[in-house]
């Protein structure tokens, strides 16, 4: 097995004995180095740019844990092969991610399908169970954004106003009105960016996080 993630997210693997392969905390204070372990027999961990890969034998059961480290989308890919040849590839493309996001994948030797359980707001409840897809899902992205907004503990009026705007965008997507969608997203970004507007009481870091996610949505709609 070769499991890879791309963009702002980490990957950790645990086998049936709960042995771990993946990143670990730095044993050296204030070190800029990256530390990892590969305690699962015949496993490895690699990083390349924004990509991270774990290699495993295919004859055990594994729990794969993904933790968000930034804002945007991530891709998870599972490759199963023999020797140097890849026999099957399973891909989950452009799933929503924030620093609160947690996702899990269970892999068993006899599993015919692979699913991802997604917890966008990190509250311990997996809100979505997703099948493989090569296409970006804007409704899933916006529903996850709503959960992220709820997690910010904003003033009730501000929270309600943002959720209402997101719901309007979702309705336009479901109706196929993509031009309206792009227009409304840009309107929300402008409103959030205005220092004296309706959303001026929202903490800057929260506003910036929402704006980052909305810009990511615009990029994926193009």
XYZ file of N, CA, C and O in Angstrom:
888
model
N 0.835 -1.193 0.000
C 0.000 0.000 0.000
C 0.868 1.240 0.000
O 1.885 1.306 0.698
N 0.450 2.235 -0.775
C 1.080 3.540 -0.693
C -0.031 4.568 -0.522
O -0.902 4.694 -1.380
N -0.012 5.295 0.601
C -1.052 6.265 0.939
C -0.447 7.660 0.900
O 0.568 7.912 1.560
N -1.061 8.564 0.157
C -0.500 9.897 -0.015
C -1.555 10.960 0.236
O -2.741 10.775 -0.074
N -1.113 12.093 0.798
C -1.972 13.267 0.942
C -1.243 14.460 0.342
O -0.010 14.529 0.347
N -2.028 15.390 -0.167
C -1.484 16.591 -0.777
C -2.207 17.805 -0.211
O -3.423 17.803 -0.079
N -1.430 18.851 0.100
C -1.903 20.122 0.670
C -1.852 20.100 2.189
O -1.228 19.221 2.784
N -2.538 21.044 2.855
C -2.258 21.269 4.291
C -2.895 20.250 5.218
O -3.913 20.510 5.854
N -2.298 19.063 5.288
C -2.849 18.024 6.161
C -1.738 17.020 6.476
O -0.797 16.856 5.698
N -1.825 16.385 7.644
C -0.852 15.357 8.023
C -1.476 13.988 7.845
O -2.698 13.849 7.723
N -0.639 12.950 7.840
C -1.122 11.574 7.731
C -0.380 10.703 8.729
O 0.850 10.771 8.840
N -1.130 9.901 9.478
C -0.579 8.947 10.443
C -1.246 7.607 10.229
O -2.458 7.533 9.979
N -0.468 6.538 10.358
C -1.003 5.184 10.211
C -0.812 4.413 11.509
O 0.235 4.506 12.162
N -1.832 3.617 11.871
C -1.781 2.738 13.048
C -2.206 1.350 12.592
O -3.249 1.192 11.956
N -1.393 0.327 12.937
C -1.741 -1.022 12.511
C -2.603 -1.713 13.562
O -3.042 -1.097 14.546
N -2.860 -3.003 13.379
C -3.753 -3.740 14.285
C -3.175 -3.877 15.684
O -3.898 -4.181 16.635
N -1.870 -3.650 15.839
C -1.239 -3.664 17.168
C -1.057 -2.251 17.714
O -0.373 -2.061 18.726
N -1.636 -1.270 17.007
C -1.550 0.151 17.365
C -0.130 0.706 17.247
O 0.206 1.714 17.878
N 0.710 0.047 16.470
C 2.016 0.624 16.158
C 1.831 1.765 15.168
O 0.912 1.736 14.340
N 2.707 2.752 15.237
C 2.508 4.007 14.520
C 3.607 4.273 13.496
O 4.786 4.033 13.745
N 3.189 4.809 12.344
C 4.121 5.382 11.373
C 3.603 6.765 10.988
O 2.429 6.915 10.629
N 4.484 7.764 11.106
C 4.090 9.139 10.798
C 4.915 10.125 11.596
O 5.919 9.763 12.220
N 4.481 11.381 11.583
C 5.201 12.436 12.288
C 5.120 12.257 13.799
O 4.133 11.722 14.319
N 6.153 12.718 14.491
C 6.156 12.745 15.950
C 6.634 14.116 16.409
O 7.222 14.886 15.636
N 6.357 14.426 17.668
C 6.794 15.699 18.229
C 8.317 15.766 18.253
O 9.001 14.758 18.450
N 8.846 16.956 18.059
C 10.294 17.136 18.050
C 10.882 16.867 19.426
O 10.436 17.435 20.418
N 11.904 16.004 19.519
C 12.568 15.780 20.810
C 13.575 16.884 21.132
O 14.137 16.904 22.224
N 13.772 17.779 20.175
C 14.740 18.871 20.342
C 13.977 20.184 20.445
O 13.285 20.577 19.500
N 14.051 20.894 21.577
C 13.322 22.161 21.732
C 13.682 23.174 20.640
O 14.860 23.321 20.281
N 12.642 23.840 20.098
C 12.817 24.914 19.112
C 13.537 24.466 17.843
O 14.162 25.271 17.149
N 13.460 23.196 17.520
C 14.106 22.693 16.308
C 13.203 22.905 15.098
O 11.981 22.772 15.183
N 13.803 23.247 13.955
C 13.060 23.384 12.701
C 13.014 22.074 11.920
O 12.440 22.018 10.839
N 13.629 21.051 12.445
C 13.662 19.766 11.759
C 12.339 19.019 11.914
O 11.599 19.219 12.884
N 12.047 18.162 10.957
C 10.855 17.317 11.001
C 11.257 15.929 11.494
O 12.216 15.335 10.988
N 10.528 15.419 12.468
C 10.819 14.099 13.026
C 9.654 13.145 12.764
O 8.488 13.546 12.851
N 9.977 11.912 12.438
C 8.933 10.921 12.219
C 9.445 9.564 12.692
O 10.637 9.374 12.948
N 8.522 8.621 12.807
C 8.874 7.250 13.161
C 8.177 6.296 12.205
O 7.169 6.661 11.581
N 8.713 5.094 12.083
C 8.118 4.060 11.237
C 8.139 2.756 12.022
O 8.907 1.834 11.721
N 7.301 2.695 13.056
C 7.288 1.532 13.940
C 6.475 0.368 13.387
O 6.621 -0.764 13.853
N 5.613 0.620 12.416
C 4.896 -0.484 11.774
C 5.899 -1.266 10.921
O 6.642 -0.666 10.132
N 5.968 -2.580 11.080
C 6.935 -3.372 10.301
C 6.793 -3.132 8.799
O 5.683 -3.044 8.265
N 7.928 -2.996 8.121
C 7.986 -2.826 6.669
C 7.260 -1.575 6.185
O 6.719 -1.549 5.063
N 7.237 -0.531 6.997
C 6.585 0.723 6.601
C 7.620 1.817 6.380
O 8.781 1.688 6.769
N 7.177 2.898 5.742
C 8.042 4.070 5.589
C 7.189 5.331 5.541
O 5.979 5.276 5.285
N 7.834 6.463 5.814
C 7.185 7.770 5.748
C 8.072 8.705 4.939
O 9.292 8.742 5.152
N 7.466 9.454 3.993
C 8.217 10.388 3.162
C 7.453 11.701 3.003
O 6.214 11.713 3.028
N 8.183 12.791 2.839
C 7.589 14.088 2.507
C 8.248 14.624 1.252
O 9.447 14.457 1.045
N 7.437 15.277 0.413
C 7.956 15.895 -0.806
C 7.099 17.127 -1.093
O 5.980 17.036 -1.556
N 7.619 18.325 -0.755
C 6.830 19.540 -0.896
C 5.622 19.493 0.026
O 5.758 19.246 1.228
N 4.422 19.692 -0.544
C 3.192 19.605 0.253
C 2.666 18.175 0.329
O 1.642 17.927 0.963
N 3.355 17.243 -0.317
C 2.897 15.863 -0.301
C 3.542 15.045 0.798
O 4.691 15.270 1.179
N 2.792 14.105 1.317
C 3.281 13.192 2.352
C 2.809 11.792 1.984
O 1.654 11.603 1.602
N 3.690 10.802 2.129
C 3.367 9.432 1.741
C 3.774 8.453 2.834
O 4.844 8.584 3.435
N 2.892 7.475 3.082
C 3.202 6.357 3.970
C 3.093 5.068 3.162
O 2.118 4.865 2.431
N 4.101 4.208 3.285
C 4.074 2.908 2.631
C 3.843 1.807 3.653
O 4.431 1.830 4.741
N 2.992 0.836 3.317
C 2.610 -0.229 4.246
C 2.459 -1.551 3.508
O 2.164 -1.570 2.306
N 2.630 -2.657 4.237
C 2.232 -3.951 3.691
C 0.710 -3.983 3.564
O -0.009 -3.359 4.366
N 0.219 -4.760 2.617
C -1.228 -4.785 2.371
C -1.947 -5.895 3.126
O -3.138 -6.098 2.920
N -1.245 -6.610 4.025
C -1.856 -7.783 4.649
C -2.270 -7.541 6.093
O -2.447 -8.479 6.867
N -2.453 -6.273 6.496
C -2.891 -5.963 7.855
C -4.036 -4.962 7.778
O -4.366 -4.437 6.709
N -4.652 -4.704 8.933
C -5.706 -3.702 9.038
C -5.108 -2.422 9.603
O -4.343 -2.468 10.572
N -5.457 -1.285 9.003
C -4.866 -0.009 9.404
C -5.942 1.049 9.653
O -6.976 1.078 8.984
N -5.633 1.909 10.621
C -6.437 3.121 10.837
C -5.562 4.301 10.418
O -4.504 4.534 10.976
N -6.045 5.031 9.426
C -5.305 6.174 8.899
C -5.969 7.450 9.414
O -7.180 7.640 9.248
N -5.185 8.300 10.044
C -5.710 9.536 10.640
C -5.098 10.736 9.916
O -3.874 10.820 9.757
N -5.950 11.652 9.501
C -5.524 12.872 8.810
C -5.921 14.075 9.647
O -7.063 14.160 10.111
N -4.995 15.014 9.849
C -5.274 16.222 10.622
C -4.914 17.461 9.814
O -3.777 17.598 9.333
N -5.875 18.369 9.676
C -5.654 19.584 8.907
C -4.652 20.513 9.570
O -4.598 20.608 10.798
N -3.866 21.191 8.745
C -2.884 22.151 9.249
C -3.053 23.529 8.615
O -2.335 24.459 8.960
N -3.996 23.676 7.681
C -4.210 24.958 7.017
C -5.597 25.017 6.418
O -6.452 24.173 6.720
N -5.811 25.984 5.547
C -7.133 26.222 4.963
C -7.121 25.935 3.469
O -6.177 26.289 2.767
N -8.177 25.287 2.986
C -8.282 25.025 1.556
C -8.874 23.666 1.266
O -9.936 23.315 1.780
N -8.168 22.886 0.455
C -8.622 21.538 0.120
C -7.436 20.574 0.195
O -6.286 20.983 0.139
N -7.754 19.290 0.332
C -6.706 18.270 0.315
C -7.150 17.094 -0.535
O -8.343 16.893 -0.790
N -6.172 16.326 -0.986
C -6.426 15.116 -1.768
C -5.784 13.925 -1.069
O -4.655 14.016 -0.579
N -6.531 12.820 -0.999
C -6.017 11.575 -0.420
C -6.009 10.512 -1.509
O -6.991 10.348 -2.240
N -4.897 9.804 -1.608
C -4.753 8.791 -2.658
C -4.234 7.486 -2.070
O -3.287 7.482 -1.281
N -4.871 6.397 -2.451
C -4.433 5.063 -2.030
C -4.048 4.256 -3.266
O -4.855 4.107 -4.192
N -2.825 3.754 -3.271
C -2.349 2.904 -4.358
C -2.049 1.518 -3.812
O -1.388 1.380 -2.783
N -2.546 0.506 -4.499
C -2.266 -0.883 -4.131
C -1.539 -1.541 -5.290
O -2.011 -1.485 -6.429
N -0.403 -2.145 -5.009
C 0.356 -2.750 -6.100
C 1.199 -3.919 -5.650
O 1.297 -4.228 -4.463
N 1.827 -4.546 -6.615
C 2.748 -5.650 -6.375
C 4.076 -5.276 -7.005
O 4.133 -4.956 -8.202
N 5.141 -5.301 -6.213
C 6.451 -4.921 -6.749
C 6.448 -3.463 -7.180
O 5.992 -2.586 -6.469
N 6.941 -3.209 -8.392
C 7.013 -1.844 -8.897
C 5.768 -1.440 -9.682
O 5.660 -0.304 -10.137
N 4.817 -2.347 -9.850
C 3.637 -2.026 -10.651
C 2.433 -1.685 -9.786
O 2.099 -2.388 -8.844
N 1.763 -0.571 -10.088
C 0.549 -0.171 -9.381
C -0.638 -0.854 -10.031
O -0.841 -0.750 -11.237
N -1.438 -1.566 -9.241
C -2.574 -2.287 -9.805
C -3.865 -1.472 -9.720
O -4.651 -1.455 -10.648
N -4.103 -0.793 -8.586
C -5.318 0.010 -8.445
C -4.990 1.300 -7.686
O -4.139 1.321 -6.808
N -5.692 2.349 -8.059
C -5.537 3.642 -7.393
C -6.912 4.176 -7.013
O -7.825 4.193 -7.847
N -7.047 4.588 -5.761
C -8.290 5.181 -5.269
C -7.993 6.613 -4.835
O -7.060 6.849 -4.074
N -8.797 7.573 -5.323
C -8.501 8.978 -5.074
C -9.715 9.718 -4.529
O -10.842 9.531 -4.997
N -9.467 10.550 -3.534
C -10.450 11.508 -3.015
C -9.865 12.895 -3.290
O -8.817 13.255 -2.743
N -10.519 13.659 -4.145
C -9.944 14.911 -4.639
C -10.601 16.134 -4.020
O -11.837 16.217 -3.931
N -9.765 17.100 -3.618
C -10.211 18.443 -3.210
C -11.293 18.405 -2.133
O -12.363 19.013 -2.273
N -11.009 17.701 -1.035
C -11.905 17.719 0.114
C -11.585 18.940 0.972
O -10.433 19.379 1.046
N -12.584 19.522 1.646
C -12.349 20.739 2.432
C -11.474 20.473 3.646
O -11.576 19.423 4.286
N -10.620 21.448 3.991
C -9.738 21.284 5.152
C -9.514 22.625 5.835
O -9.401 23.663 5.190
N -9.497 22.597 7.172
C -9.101 23.713 8.021
C -8.201 23.128 9.113
O -8.059 21.903 9.209
N -7.605 23.966 9.960
C -6.793 23.408 11.051
C -7.597 22.571 12.049
O -7.004 21.876 12.875
N -8.931 22.627 11.971
C -9.773 21.827 12.862
C -10.118 20.462 12.275
O -10.571 19.569 12.986
N -9.915 20.296 10.984
C -10.368 19.096 10.280
C -9.662 17.827 10.760
O -8.445 17.801 10.920
N -10.456 16.788 10.979
C -9.941 15.448 11.259
C -10.643 14.486 10.297
O -11.849 14.585 10.085
N -9.877 13.587 9.718
C -10.462 12.564 8.843
C -9.843 11.221 9.171
O -8.700 11.151 9.646
N -10.602 10.159 8.947
C -10.094 8.806 9.192
C -10.462 7.887 8.043
O -11.528 8.027 7.435
N -9.559 6.962 7.769
C -9.786 5.921 6.765
C -9.414 4.591 7.391
O -8.342 4.455 7.993
N -10.286 3.601 7.273
C -9.966 2.244 7.740
C -9.668 1.380 6.525
O -10.449 1.350 5.560
N -8.531 0.714 6.564
C -8.112 -0.124 5.438
C -7.921 -1.547 5.926
O -7.181 -1.796 6.872
N -8.615 -2.482 5.287
C -8.504 -3.895 5.629
C -8.084 -4.682 4.386
O -8.338 -4.251 3.255
N -7.442 -5.845 4.575
C -6.954 -6.612 3.412
C -8.061 -7.036 2.455
O -7.836 -7.147 1.251
N -9.268 -7.296 2.980
C -10.340 -7.811 2.131
C -11.376 -6.750 1.765
O -12.450 -7.071 1.250
N -11.063 -5.472 2.014
C -12.036 -4.416 1.734
C -12.128 -4.149 0.233
O -11.108 -3.937 -0.443
N -13.361 -4.154 -0.289
C -13.567 -3.900 -1.719
C -13.637 -2.408 -2.024
O -13.401 -1.993 -3.161
N -13.984 -1.608 -1.024
C -14.117 -0.172 -1.230
C -13.378 0.585 -0.118
O -13.074 0.027 0.936
N -13.110 1.844 -0.368
C -12.461 2.712 0.610
C -13.341 3.925 0.838
O -13.854 4.523 -0.124
N -13.547 4.300 2.099
C -14.312 5.499 2.417
C -13.498 6.375 3.371
O -12.629 5.887 4.089
N -13.801 7.664 3.361
C -13.211 8.610 4.308
C -14.319 9.139 5.206
O -15.388 9.523 4.724
N -14.047 9.140 6.504
C -14.949 9.777 7.462
C -14.367 11.164 7.776
O -13.198 11.281 8.133
N -15.206 12.200 7.633
C -14.721 13.575 7.728
C -15.396 14.314 8.880
O -16.618 14.325 8.989
N -14.562 14.925 9.717
C -15.019 15.749 10.843
C -14.476 17.164 10.619
O -13.374 17.489 11.043
N -15.237 18.044 9.939
C -14.712 19.362 9.561
C -14.400 20.295 10.717
O -13.528 21.157 10.596
N -15.128 20.163 11.845
C -14.938 21.114 12.939
C -14.190 20.519 14.133
O -14.038 21.163 15.170
N -13.707 19.284 13.998
C -12.883 18.686 15.043
C -13.576 18.462 16.364
O -12.925 18.428 17.412
N -14.911 18.246 16.337
C -15.639 18.055 17.597
C -15.738 16.596 18.006
O -16.383 16.255 18.996
N -15.115 15.703 17.241
C -15.137 14.282 17.569
C -16.222 13.503 16.865
O -16.256 12.271 16.957
N -17.129 14.200 16.168
C -18.191 13.536 15.419
C -17.874 13.599 13.930
O -17.618 14.684 13.392
N -17.916 12.451 13.267
C -17.685 12.426 11.828
C -18.994 12.769 11.124
O -19.956 11.999 11.146
N -19.024 13.944 10.506
C -20.255 14.460 9.906
C -20.520 13.896 8.516
O -21.656 13.906 8.055
N -19.462 13.432 7.826
C -19.622 12.956 6.462
C -18.864 11.641 6.274
O -17.773 11.460 6.810
N -19.469 10.752 5.509
C -18.816 9.529 5.065
C -18.769 9.585 3.548
O -19.814 9.597 2.890
N -17.554 9.654 2.980
C -17.389 9.982 1.571
C -16.801 8.810 0.788
O -15.907 8.113 1.257
N -17.306 8.649 -0.427
C -16.762 7.669 -1.361
C -15.748 8.355 -2.272
O -15.731 9.579 -2.387
N -14.893 7.572 -2.929
C -13.883 8.179 -3.811
C -14.508 9.040 -4.895
O -15.589 8.740 -5.417
N -13.824 10.135 -5.232
C -14.298 11.033 -6.292
C -13.134 11.838 -6.832
O -12.259 12.270 -6.081
N -13.122 12.038 -8.150
C -12.102 12.868 -8.789
C -12.582 14.297 -8.977
O -11.868 15.120 -9.540
N -13.813 14.600 -8.521
C -14.392 15.915 -8.764
C -14.582 16.682 -7.465
O -14.915 16.106 -6.422
N -14.385 17.992 -7.544
C -14.621 18.883 -6.421
C -16.121 18.994 -6.157
O -16.915 19.142 -7.089
N -16.516 18.917 -4.885
C -17.922 19.013 -4.494
C -18.144 20.333 -3.761
O -17.853 20.438 -2.566
N -18.650 21.373 -4.446
C -18.807 22.684 -3.802
C -19.808 22.691 -2.651
O -19.649 23.454 -1.696
N -20.841 21.853 -2.724
C -21.838 21.821 -1.644
C -21.209 21.233 -0.377
O -21.397 21.764 0.728
N -20.446 20.154 -0.523
C -19.738 19.588 0.625
C -18.791 20.624 1.221
O -18.711 20.777 2.448
N -18.084 21.350 0.355
C -17.157 22.380 0.814
C -17.891 23.429 1.640
O -17.439 23.819 2.725
N -19.050 23.893 1.156
C -19.798 24.943 1.858
C -20.453 24.421 3.134
O -20.520 25.140 4.139
N -20.937 23.182 3.102
C -21.505 22.606 4.327
C -20.421 22.477 5.395
O -20.666 22.709 6.586
N -19.213 22.118 4.977
C -18.094 22.041 5.917
C -17.722 23.431 6.417
O -17.366 23.598 7.590
N -17.792 24.424 5.534
C -17.518 25.799 5.936
C -18.522 26.261 6.995
O -18.157 26.950 7.955
N -19.773 25.851 6.859
C -20.783 26.199 7.868
C -20.406 25.628 9.233
O -20.495 26.325 10.254
N -19.966 24.375 9.257
C -19.567 23.770 10.527
C -18.364 24.501 11.115
O -18.266 24.683 12.330
N -17.451 24.930 10.239
C -16.296 25.695 10.701
C -16.739 27.024 11.300
O -16.252 27.442 12.359
N -17.680 27.698 10.654
C -18.205 28.974 11.173
C -18.849 28.774 12.540
O -18.622 29.555 13.469
N -19.627 27.704 12.689
C -20.250 27.419 13.990
C -19.195 27.225 15.077
O -19.406 27.585 16.239
N -18.057 26.665 14.714
C -17.013 26.367 15.703
C -16.280 27.625 16.183
O -15.563 27.568 17.182
N -16.450 28.744 15.488
C -15.693 29.952 15.813
C -16.258 30.719 17.010
O -15.629 31.659 17.508
N -17.441 30.366 17.461
C -18.061 31.039 18.608
C -18.205 32.541 18.350
O -17.863 33.386 19.184
N -18.739 32.875 17.180
C -18.962 34.269 16.806
C -20.201 34.812 17.513
O -21.038 34.050 18.010
N -20.365 36.148 17.555
C -21.620 36.711 18.062
C -22.791 36.137 17.269
O -22.688 35.978 16.034
N -23.877 35.790 17.932
C -24.991 35.105 17.250
C -25.475 35.786 15.972
O -25.752 35.109 14.973
N -25.583 37.109 15.981
C -26.065 37.816 14.784
C -25.083 37.666 13.627
O -25.485 37.503 12.467
N -23.783 37.738 13.939
C -22.774 37.596 12.900
C -22.802 36.184 12.327
O -22.740 35.979 11.115
N -22.882 35.201 13.221
C -22.919 33.804 12.794
C -24.123 33.553 11.891
O -24.006 32.946 10.820
N -25.278 34.028 12.322
C -26.507 33.824 11.549
C -26.408 34.462 10.174
O -26.848 33.885 9.172
N -25.816 35.666 10.116
C -25.711 36.385 8.844
C -24.811 35.630 7.865
O -25.128 35.516 6.666
N -23.689 35.102 8.357
C -22.766 34.363 7.479
C -23.397 33.062 7.005
O -23.329 32.712 5.825
N -24.027 32.338 7.926
C -24.669 31.068 7.568
C -25.762 31.298 6.530
O -25.915 30.513 5.581
N -26.510 32.388 6.687
C -27.581 32.699 5.733
C -27.010 32.931 4.336
O -27.565 32.458 3.344
N -25.884 33.640 4.255
C -25.262 33.896 2.960
C -24.734 32.596 2.338
O -24.856 32.379 1.122
N -24.153 31.725 3.169
C -23.654 30.443 2.655
C -24.807 29.593 2.127
O -24.708 28.965 1.071
N -25.932 29.585 2.848
C -27.102 28.813 2.413
C -27.622 29.304 1.066
O -28.067 28.503 0.224
N -27.576 30.602 0.840
C -28.026 31.148 -0.441
C -27.117 30.687 -1.580
O -27.587 30.379 -2.681
N -25.811 30.638 -1.301
C -24.872 30.161 -2.311
C -25.127 28.685 -2.619
O -25.111 28.261 -3.780
N -25.380 27.884 -1.570
C -25.667 26.458 -1.771
C -26.900 26.277 -2.652
O -26.915 25.432 -3.566
N -27.938 27.068 -2.420
C -29.159 26.959 -3.230
C -28.881 27.265 -4.696
O -29.406 26.590 -5.598
N -28.050 28.272 -4.946
C -27.726 28.613 -6.334
C -26.920 27.495 -6.990
O -27.096 27.205 -8.182
N -26.021 26.867 -6.246
C -25.253 25.743 -6.793
C -26.182 24.600 -7.166
O -26.075 24.008 -8.243
N -27.097 24.289 -6.267
C -28.041 23.191 -6.515
C -28.942 23.479 -7.704
O -29.434 22.564 -8.367
N -29.164 24.763 -7.998
C -29.979 25.155 -9.152
C -29.146 25.326 -10.418
O -29.677 25.630 -11.478
N -27.823 25.147 -10.290
C -26.951 25.271 -11.453
C -26.640 26.694 -11.862
O -26.145 26.938 -12.962
N -26.874 27.653 -10.974
C -26.636 29.066 -11.296
C -25.222 29.462 -10.859
O -25.027 30.212 -9.897
N -24.242 28.983 -11.605
C -22.843 29.160 -11.217
C -22.423 30.629 -11.262
O -21.646 31.091 -10.411
N -22.916 31.392 -12.239
C -22.561 32.811 -12.308
C -23.040 33.549 -11.060
O -22.337 34.404 -10.518
N -24.256 33.232 -10.612
C -24.767 33.826 -9.375
C -23.911 33.412 -8.183
O -23.684 34.209 -7.268
N -23.449 32.164 -8.200
C -22.623 31.651 -7.106
C -21.341 32.464 -6.980
O -20.993 32.937 -5.898
N -20.642 32.646 -8.093
C -19.386 33.395 -8.063
C -19.627 34.836 -7.620
O -18.839 35.390 -6.845
N -20.705 35.435 -8.085
C -21.033 36.813 -7.713
C -21.300 36.926 -6.220
O -20.796 37.839 -5.547
N -22.082 35.998 -5.674
C -22.425 36.061 -4.250
C -21.213 35.783 -3.363
O -21.069 36.397 -2.302
N -20.353 34.870 -3.790
C -19.145 34.591 -3.005
C -18.273 35.833 -2.926
O -17.758 36.193 -1.854
N -18.096 36.506 -4.054
C -17.295 37.734 -4.082
C -17.923 38.823 -3.210
O -17.211 39.597 -2.554
N -19.250 38.871 -3.180
C -19.941 39.844 -2.320
C -19.661 39.557 -0.845
O -19.430 40.477 -0.059
N -19.685 38.281 -0.477
C -19.407 37.908 0.916
C -17.966 38.254 1.277
O -17.688 38.779 2.365
N -17.030 37.976 0.366
C -15.619 38.292 0.619
C -15.432 39.788 0.818
O -14.731 40.228 1.740
N -16.087 40.599 -0.023
C -15.978 42.060 0.119
C -16.558 42.522 1.447
O -15.996 43.388 2.127
N -17.690 41.941 1.826
C -18.334 42.330 3.085
C -17.447 41.982 4.282
O -17.322 42.772 5.227
N -16.837 40.813 4.233
C -15.956 40.405 5.331
C -14.678 41.243 5.372
O -14.115 41.475 6.445
N -14.233 41.695 4.206
C -12.981 42.451 4.125
C -13.140 43.903 4.565
O -12.148 44.561 4.896
N -14.378 44.410 4.568
C -14.620 45.813 4.894
C -14.450 46.054 6.395
O -15.067 45.383 7.219
N -13.621 47.016 6.741
C -13.307 47.272 8.150
C -14.472 47.882 8.920
O -14.537 47.775 10.148
N -15.407 48.541 8.226
C -16.500 49.219 8.921
C -17.854 48.599 8.614
O -18.881 49.172 8.944
N -17.851 47.451 7.999
C -19.102 46.842 7.582
C -19.824 46.081 8.680
O -19.492 46.161 9.871
N -20.791 45.292 8.240
C -21.651 44.526 9.138
C -20.860 43.519 9.969
O -21.255 43.168 11.081
N -19.713 43.079 9.439
C -18.939 42.032 10.107
C -17.701 42.565 10.825
O -16.765 41.818 11.099
N -17.689 43.848 11.148
C -16.480 44.460 11.726
C -16.108 43.888 13.100
O -14.955 43.982 13.522
N -17.069 43.306 13.811
C -16.785 42.790 15.154
C -16.230 41.369 15.145
O -15.870 40.845 16.192
N -16.165 40.760 13.975
C -15.601 39.421 13.896
C -14.076 39.526 14.034
O -13.453 40.357 13.370
N -13.453 38.724 14.893
C -11.989 38.771 15.039
C -11.299 38.619 13.683
O -11.712 37.785 12.862
N -10.252 39.416 13.430
C -9.573 39.387 12.129
C -9.117 37.990 11.698
O -9.228 37.634 10.523
N -8.602 37.184 12.648
C -8.128 35.852 12.263
C -9.267 34.959 11.786
O -9.083 34.127 10.886
N -10.459 35.142 12.367
C -11.619 34.363 11.931
C -12.085 34.820 10.556
O -12.417 34.000 9.686
N -12.130 36.135 10.346
C -12.524 36.661 9.033
C -11.555 36.196 7.955
O -11.971 35.784 6.870
N -10.263 36.276 8.256
C -9.268 35.876 7.269
C -9.391 34.393 6.910
O -9.201 34.003 5.750
N -9.712 33.567 7.916
C -9.878 32.129 7.663
C -11.053 31.877 6.725
O -10.947 31.089 5.771
N -12.172 32.556 6.974
C -13.358 32.379 6.119
C -13.071 32.878 4.710
O -13.443 32.238 3.714
N -12.381 34.014 4.598
C -12.047 34.566 3.283
C -11.136 33.610 2.513
O -11.314 33.391 1.307
N -10.147 33.024 3.197
C -9.266 32.052 2.551
C -10.060 30.887 1.960
O -9.818 30.451 0.830
N -11.014 30.384 2.727
C -11.816 29.249 2.268
C -12.718 29.646 1.098
O -12.888 28.881 0.143
N -13.284 30.839 1.151
C -14.146 31.291 0.050
C -13.326 31.502 -1.225
O -13.797 31.198 -2.333
N -12.115 32.016 -1.095
C -11.261 32.175 -2.287
C -10.878 30.818 -2.854
O -10.784 30.641 -4.079
N -10.659 29.826 -1.970
C -10.369 28.468 -2.437
C -11.555 27.916 -3.220
O -11.400 27.248 -4.248
N -12.766 28.201 -2.732
C -13.970 27.753 -3.430
C -14.048 28.388 -4.817
O -14.345 27.700 -5.808
N -13.766 29.690 -4.910
C -13.764 30.363 -6.214
C -12.769 29.708 -7.157
O -13.076 29.485 -8.343
N -11.575 29.410 -6.648
C -10.554 28.779 -7.497
C -11.016 27.427 -8.029
O -10.748 27.080 -9.186
N -11.713 26.674 -7.203
C -12.153 25.340 -7.609
C -13.375 25.369 -8.537
O -13.654 24.385 -9.211
N -14.085 26.492 -8.547
C -15.243 26.614 -9.419
C -14.852 26.996 -10.854
O -15.652 26.878 -11.774
N -13.620 27.475 -11.027
C -13.184 27.930 -12.350
C -12.959 26.743 -13.289
O -12.573 25.680 -12.880
